[in-house]
Amino acid sequence: MLQKTRGIVLRSMKYKDTSLIVDIYTEQSGRSSFLVPVPRSRKASLRTSLFQPLALLEFEAEVRPTASLHKIKEAKSDYPFTSLPFDPYKSAIALFLSEFLYRAIREEAENRTLFAYLYHSIVWLDECRHNFSNFHLVFLMRLSRFLGLYPNLEEYKAGDCFDLLNACFTPLPPQHHSYYLTPAEAARVPRLMRMRYENMHLFAMSRAERVRCLQVLNDYYRLHLPGFPVLKSLEVLTELFN
């Protein structure tokens, strides 16, 4: 049947030189994979430029319940970007986050709350004109709520370590694994988790601190999401902001 929905592009790759396979997080059905024919003329209704990382689309697809790959019939931009594809820093963030979401989100079911969070965040990044260096950190910290991975921050006491594997503070380092933050770094966790897009510019961070925070967040997700890999775009993003 034909289904019309909105979606967020997570990844696109060429298939047999005639098509693209595009992974999209949709508003109605969660994550799905779609086949898009590569246009052979400039007048074609489907353009490959529509399927860039984190592109926000409105599209119609032929969806079959038993199929793993659906066919997109029509597509258009639901929100035309004004800065994200043209700013090298924002483009690097978009590339990193699209790869991150492609690896992190496996849910093939409707989750409109998560979709709204992702959509709003991407629009916010596009519209922000300055002071967005912490955007990806805030994005990942807030995303943990929607994936059921938000840490327990209520019982922090000065001098505690933070157990990354069990997502909680502890007075002593864990005995059975080495995935934890020292008291000096653990003390910063509650403060960092209070960051929002609107106030993140007030949280001064050096480049080294920002890189370390990103590494910890990536390690945290790797510990809690089975099969989560080391992301290729992580190194690119780290180098760019250095």
mmCIF file of C-alpha atoms in Angstrom:
data_model
loop_
_atom_site.group_PDB
_atom_site.id
_atom_site.type_symbol
_atom_site.label_atom_id
_atom_site.label_comp_id
_atom_site.label_asym_id
_atom_site.label_seq_id
_atom_site.Cartn_x
_atom_site.Cartn_y
_atom_site.Cartn_z
ATOM 1 C CA MET A 1 0.000 0.000 0.000
ATOM 2 C CA LEU A 2 1.049 3.610 -0.460
ATOM 3 C CA GLN A 3 2.095 5.401 2.709
ATOM 4 C CA LYS A 4 2.757 9.113 3.056
ATOM 5 C CA THR A 5 4.956 10.180 5.942
ATOM 6 C CA ARG A 6 7.802 12.387 7.090
ATOM 7 C CA GLY A 7 11.303 11.078 7.644
ATOM 8 C CA ILE A 8 14.889 11.819 8.650
ATOM 9 C CA VAL A 9 17.650 10.444 6.428
ATOM 10 C CA LEU A 10 20.160 8.345 8.354
ATOM 11 C CA ARG A 11 22.208 6.898 5.508
ATOM 12 C CA SER A 12 22.161 6.514 1.731
ATOM 13 C CA MET A 13 24.329 4.289 -0.432
ATOM 14 C CA LYS A 14 24.501 3.426 -4.117
ATOM 15 C CA TYR A 15 23.005 0.149 -5.292
ATOM 16 C CA LYS A 16 23.944 -1.269 -8.708
ATOM 17 C CA ASP A 17 24.527 2.227 -10.163
ATOM 18 C CA THR A 18 20.802 2.568 -10.806
ATOM 19 C CA SER A 19 19.417 3.098 -7.312
ATOM 20 C CA LEU A 20 20.059 4.266 -3.796
ATOM 21 C CA ILE A 21 19.282 2.324 -0.663
ATOM 22 C CA VAL A 22 18.255 4.895 1.924
ATOM 23 C CA ASP A 23 17.743 4.268 5.619
ATOM 24 C CA ILE A 24 15.190 6.699 7.023
ATOM 25 C CA TYR A 25 13.738 7.197 10.484
ATOM 26 C CA THR A 26 10.065 7.754 9.724
ATOM 27 C CA GLU A 27 7.349 9.407 11.752
ATOM 28 C CA GLN A 28 4.852 6.582 11.235
ATOM 29 C CA SER A 29 6.924 3.404 11.202
ATOM 30 C CA GLY A 30 10.246 4.072 12.904
ATOM 31 C CA ARG A 31 13.341 3.024 11.010
ATOM 32 C CA SER A 32 12.875 1.611 7.504
ATOM 33 C CA SER A 33 14.948 1.030 4.378
ATOM 34 C CA PHE A 34 13.891 2.333 0.972
ATOM 35 C CA LEU A 35 14.898 1.939 -2.651
ATOM 36 C CA VAL A 36 15.237 5.157 -4.641
ATOM 37 C CA PRO A 37 15.924 5.139 -8.406
ATOM 38 C CA VAL A 38 18.864 7.302 -9.461
ATOM 39 C CA PRO A 39 17.480 9.996 -11.783
ATOM 40 C CA ARG A 40 18.638 9.881 -15.401
ATOM 41 C CA SER A 41 17.588 13.426 -16.238
ATOM 42 C CA ARG A 42 17.483 16.813 -14.537
ATOM 43 C CA LYS A 43 13.700 16.810 -14.773
ATOM 44 C CA ALA A 44 13.313 13.675 -12.674
ATOM 45 C CA SER A 45 11.017 14.136 -9.656
ATOM 46 C CA LEU A 46 13.356 12.224 -7.302
ATOM 47 C CA ARG A 47 16.730 13.887 -6.840
ATOM 48 C CA THR A 48 19.620 12.219 -5.006
ATOM 49 C CA SER A 49 20.439 15.552 -3.350
ATOM 50 C CA LEU A 50 17.286 15.109 -1.257
ATOM 51 C CA PHE A 51 18.841 12.178 0.612
ATOM 52 C CA GLN A 52 21.740 13.853 2.385
ATOM 53 C CA PRO A 53 22.603 13.114 6.060
ATOM 54 C CA LEU A 54 19.804 14.288 8.393
ATOM 55 C CA ALA A 55 17.698 15.629 5.523
ATOM 56 C CA LEU A 56 14.075 16.166 6.568
ATOM 57 C CA LEU A 57 11.684 14.736 4.007
ATOM 58 C CA GLU A 58 8.051 14.285 3.200
ATOM 59 C CA PHE A 59 7.620 11.281 0.934
ATOM 60 C CA GLU A 60 5.280 8.633 -0.373
ATOM 61 C CA ALA A 61 6.393 5.016 -0.541
ATOM 62 C CA GLU A 62 5.003 1.663 -1.515
ATOM 63 C CA VAL A 63 5.129 -0.230 1.776
ATOM 64 C CA ARG A 64 4.645 -3.969 2.021
ATOM 65 C CA PRO A 65 4.508 -5.532 5.511
ATOM 66 C CA THR A 66 6.685 -8.511 4.562
ATOM 67 C CA ALA A 67 9.297 -6.546 2.586
ATOM 68 C CA SER A 68 12.606 -5.366 4.031
ATOM 69 C CA LEU A 69 13.070 -2.773 1.297
ATOM 70 C CA HIS A 70 10.301 -0.409 0.227
ATOM 71 C CA LYS A 71 10.074 1.781 -2.880
ATOM 72 C CA ILE A 72 9.866 5.559 -2.657
ATOM 73 C CA LYS A 73 7.534 6.986 -5.294
ATOM 74 C CA GLU A 74 7.662 10.692 -4.497
ATOM 75 C CA ALA A 75 9.752 12.820 -2.147
ATOM 76 C CA LYS A 76 10.313 16.469 -1.339
ATOM 77 C CA SER A 77 12.094 18.449 1.340
ATOM 78 C CA ASP A 78 9.929 18.981 4.396
ATOM 79 C CA TYR A 79 12.320 21.615 5.724
ATOM 80 C CA PRO A 80 14.823 23.197 3.292
ATOM 81 C CA PHE A 81 18.113 23.787 5.112
ATOM 82 C CA THR A 82 19.557 27.286 5.132
ATOM 83 C CA SER A 83 22.964 26.641 6.706
ATOM 84 C CA LEU A 84 23.530 23.001 7.712
ATOM 85 C CA PRO A 85 24.892 21.702 4.357
ATOM 86 C CA PHE A 86 26.970 24.834 3.756
ATOM 87 C CA ASP A 87 28.761 25.252 7.098
ATOM 88 C CA PRO A 88 31.701 22.811 7.436
ATOM 89 C CA TYR A 89 31.267 22.522 11.209
ATOM 90 C CA LYS A 90 27.530 21.865 10.988
ATOM 91 C CA SER A 91 28.075 19.420 8.123
ATOM 92 C CA ALA A 92 30.586 17.482 10.223
ATOM 93 C CA ILE A 93 28.114 17.376 13.112
ATOM 94 C CA ALA A 94 25.359 16.192 10.763
ATOM 95 C CA LEU A 95 27.589 13.457 9.320
ATOM 96 C CA PHE A 96 28.523 12.257 12.806
ATOM 97 C CA LEU A 97 24.975 12.312 14.156
ATOM 98 C CA SER A 98 23.513 10.577 11.103
ATOM 99 C CA GLU A 99 26.056 7.754 11.483
ATOM 100 C CA PHE A 100 25.403 7.639 15.218
ATOM 101 C CA LEU A 101 21.635 7.399 14.765
ATOM 102 C CA TYR A 102 22.018 4.806 12.014
ATOM 103 C CA ARG A 103 23.901 2.591 14.484
ATOM 104 C CA ALA A 104 21.881 3.439 17.602
ATOM 105 C CA ILE A 105 18.254 3.352 16.445
ATOM 106 C CA ARG A 106 16.988 -0.074 15.419
ATOM 107 C CA GLU A 107 13.344 0.339 16.368
ATOM 108 C CA GLU A 108 10.998 -0.437 13.479
ATOM 109 C CA ALA A 109 7.905 0.925 15.191
ATOM 110 C CA GLU A 110 6.218 4.278 15.558
ATOM 111 C CA ASN A 111 7.779 6.568 18.169
ATOM 112 C CA ARG A 112 6.509 10.063 17.518
ATOM 113 C CA THR A 113 8.116 11.470 20.665
ATOM 114 C CA LEU A 114 11.578 10.420 19.507
ATOM 115 C CA PHE A 115 10.843 11.602 15.968
ATOM 116 C CA ALA A 116 9.769 15.022 17.266
ATOM 117 C CA TYR A 117 12.954 15.310 19.339
ATOM 118 C CA LEU A 118 15.174 14.470 16.379
ATOM 119 C CA TYR A 119 13.270 16.750 14.007
ATOM 120 C CA HIS A 120 13.286 19.701 16.413
ATOM 121 C CA SER A 121 16.998 19.231 17.141
ATOM 122 C CA ILE A 122 17.989 19.214 13.473
ATOM 123 C CA VAL A 123 15.947 22.333 12.742
ATOM 124 C CA TRP A 124 17.468 24.035 15.794
ATOM 125 C CA LEU A 125 21.001 23.314 14.551
ATOM 126 C CA ASP A 126 20.186 24.649 11.088
ATOM 127 C CA GLU A 127 18.708 27.854 12.483
ATOM 128 C CA CYS A 128 21.442 28.483 15.086
ATOM 129 C CA ARG A 129 23.967 31.015 13.818
ATOM 130 C CA HIS A 130 26.683 30.826 16.504
ATOM 131 C CA ASN A 131 27.729 29.094 19.747
ATOM 132 C CA PHE A 132 26.782 25.573 18.632
ATOM 133 C CA SER A 133 30.081 23.825 19.457
ATOM 134 C CA ASN A 134 28.412 21.787 22.211
ATOM 135 C CA PHE A 135 25.374 20.834 20.144
ATOM 136 C CA HIS A 136 26.357 17.218 19.482
ATOM 137 C CA LEU A 137 27.130 16.676 23.173
ATOM 138 C CA VAL A 138 23.730 17.968 24.274
ATOM 139 C CA PHE A 139 22.051 15.970 21.512
ATOM 140 C CA LEU A 140 23.615 12.696 22.672
ATOM 141 C CA MET A 141 22.988 13.342 26.364
ATOM 142 C CA ARG A 142 19.314 14.091 25.780
ATOM 143 C CA LEU A 143 18.952 11.219 23.314
ATOM 144 C CA SER A 144 19.763 8.779 26.134
ATOM 145 C CA ARG A 145 16.331 9.484 27.658
ATOM 146 C CA PHE A 146 14.520 8.349 24.520
ATOM 147 C CA LEU A 147 16.593 5.170 24.257
ATOM 148 C CA GLY A 148 16.075 4.224 27.909
ATOM 149 C CA LEU A 149 19.725 4.867 28.804
ATOM 150 C CA TYR A 150 19.490 7.990 30.943
ATOM 151 C CA PRO A 151 21.858 7.627 33.929
ATOM 152 C CA ASN A 152 20.851 7.773 37.583
ATOM 153 C CA LEU A 153 22.065 11.183 38.777
ATOM 154 C CA GLU A 154 20.079 11.495 41.994
ATOM 155 C CA GLU A 155 22.511 9.995 44.510
ATOM 156 C CA TYR A 156 25.712 11.875 43.727
ATOM 157 C CA LYS A 157 28.008 12.690 46.637
ATOM 158 C CA ALA A 158 31.290 14.557 46.499
ATOM 159 C CA GLY A 159 34.116 12.114 45.856
ATOM 160 C CA ASP A 160 31.971 9.551 44.000
ATOM 161 C CA CYS A 161 33.064 7.804 40.837
ATOM 162 C CA PHE A 162 30.652 7.315 37.950
ATOM 163 C CA ASP A 163 30.116 3.723 36.843
ATOM 164 C CA LEU A 164 29.571 3.885 33.067
ATOM 165 C CA LEU A 165 28.461 0.262 32.813
ATOM 166 C CA ASN A 166 25.762 0.528 35.489
ATOM 167 C CA ALA A 167 24.975 4.212 34.778
ATOM 168 C CA CYS A 168 25.184 5.351 38.394
ATOM 169 C CA PHE A 169 27.456 6.991 40.941
ATOM 170 C CA THR A 170 29.431 4.831 43.339
ATOM 171 C CA PRO A 171 31.636 5.740 46.320
ATOM 172 C CA LEU A 172 34.391 3.374 45.159
ATOM 173 C CA PRO A 173 35.699 2.321 41.740
ATOM 174 C CA PRO A 174 33.920 -0.796 40.393
ATOM 175 C CA GLN A 175 35.755 -4.013 41.225
ATOM 176 C CA HIS A 176 34.756 -6.105 38.229
ATOM 177 C CA HIS A 177 35.343 -3.723 35.316
ATOM 178 C CA SER A 178 37.284 -0.576 34.431
ATOM 179 C CA TYR A 179 34.529 1.471 32.787
ATOM 180 C CA TYR A 180 34.190 4.382 35.175
ATOM 181 C CA LEU A 181 34.988 8.055 35.616
ATOM 182 C CA THR A 182 37.286 9.258 38.374
ATOM 183 C CA PRO A 183 35.834 11.554 41.062
ATOM 184 C CA ALA A 184 37.226 14.633 39.287
ATOM 185 C CA GLU A 185 35.384 13.787 36.051
ATOM 186 C CA ALA A 186 32.318 12.322 37.784
ATOM 187 C CA ALA A 187 31.757 15.641 39.585
ATOM 188 C CA ARG A 188 31.097 17.275 36.226
ATOM 189 C CA VAL A 189 28.442 14.818 35.080
ATOM 190 C CA PRO A 190 25.382 16.352 36.862
ATOM 191 C CA ARG A 191 26.348 19.798 35.613
ATOM 192 C CA LEU A 192 26.842 18.679 32.017
ATOM 193 C CA MET A 193 23.540 16.808 32.001
ATOM 194 C CA ARG A 194 21.788 20.107 32.717
ATOM 195 C CA MET A 195 22.877 21.522 29.378
ATOM 196 C CA ARG A 196 20.171 22.362 26.860
ATOM 197 C CA TYR A 197 20.410 23.864 23.393
ATOM 198 C CA GLU A 198 19.219 27.169 24.766
ATOM 199 C CA ASN A 199 21.824 27.411 27.549
ATOM 200 C CA MET A 200 24.764 25.336 26.265
ATOM 201 C CA HIS A 201 26.734 28.463 25.323
ATOM 202 C CA LEU A 202 26.941 29.261 29.048
ATOM 203 C CA PHE A 203 28.932 26.063 29.731
ATOM 204 C CA ALA A 204 32.510 26.988 28.939
ATOM 205 C CA MET A 205 34.542 24.006 27.726
ATOM 206 C CA SER A 206 38.047 23.804 26.327
ATOM 207 C CA ARG A 207 38.672 21.815 23.164
ATOM 208 C CA ALA A 208 40.295 19.033 25.191
ATOM 209 C CA GLU A 209 37.296 18.894 27.535
ATOM 210 C CA ARG A 210 34.862 18.769 24.623
ATOM 211 C CA VAL A 211 36.795 15.933 22.978
ATOM 212 C CA ARG A 212 36.928 14.003 26.249
ATOM 213 C CA CYS A 213 33.200 14.466 26.798
ATOM 214 C CA LEU A 214 32.484 13.154 23.310
ATOM 215 C CA GLN A 215 34.733 10.129 23.894
ATOM 216 C CA VAL A 216 32.960 9.319 27.170
ATOM 217 C CA LEU A 217 29.526 9.615 25.544
ATOM 218 C CA ASN A 218 30.593 7.345 22.699
ATOM 219 C CA ASP A 219 31.980 4.795 25.188
ATOM 220 C CA TYR A 220 28.765 4.985 27.218
ATOM 221 C CA TYR A 221 26.609 4.152 24.213
ATOM 222 C CA ARG A 222 28.974 1.379 23.137
ATOM 223 C CA LEU A 223 28.607 -0.211 26.563
ATOM 224 C CA HIS A 224 24.804 -0.104 26.463
ATOM 225 C CA LEU A 225 23.984 -0.769 22.803
ATOM 226 C CA PRO A 226 24.992 -4.262 21.605
ATOM 227 C CA GLY A 227 27.190 -4.185 18.530
ATOM 228 C CA PHE A 228 27.662 -0.417 18.579
ATOM 229 C CA PRO A 229 30.960 0.221 16.700
ATOM 230 C CA VAL A 230 33.679 2.842 16.770
ATOM 231 C CA LEU A 231 32.285 5.490 14.446
ATOM 232 C CA LYS A 232 34.368 6.595 11.464
ATOM 233 C CA SER A 233 32.991 10.130 11.622
ATOM 234 C CA LEU A 234 34.020 10.518 15.278
ATOM 235 C CA GLU A 235 37.645 11.111 14.311
ATOM 236 C CA VAL A 236 36.627 13.620 11.633
ATOM 237 C CA LEU A 237 34.503 15.578 14.085
ATOM 238 C CA THR A 238 37.245 15.537 16.730
ATOM 239 C CA GLU A 239 39.847 16.801 14.278
ATOM 240 C CA LEU A 240 37.595 19.543 12.944
ATOM 241 C CA PHE A 241 36.812 20.981 16.368
ATOM 242 C CA ASN A 242 40.482 20.850 17.275
#
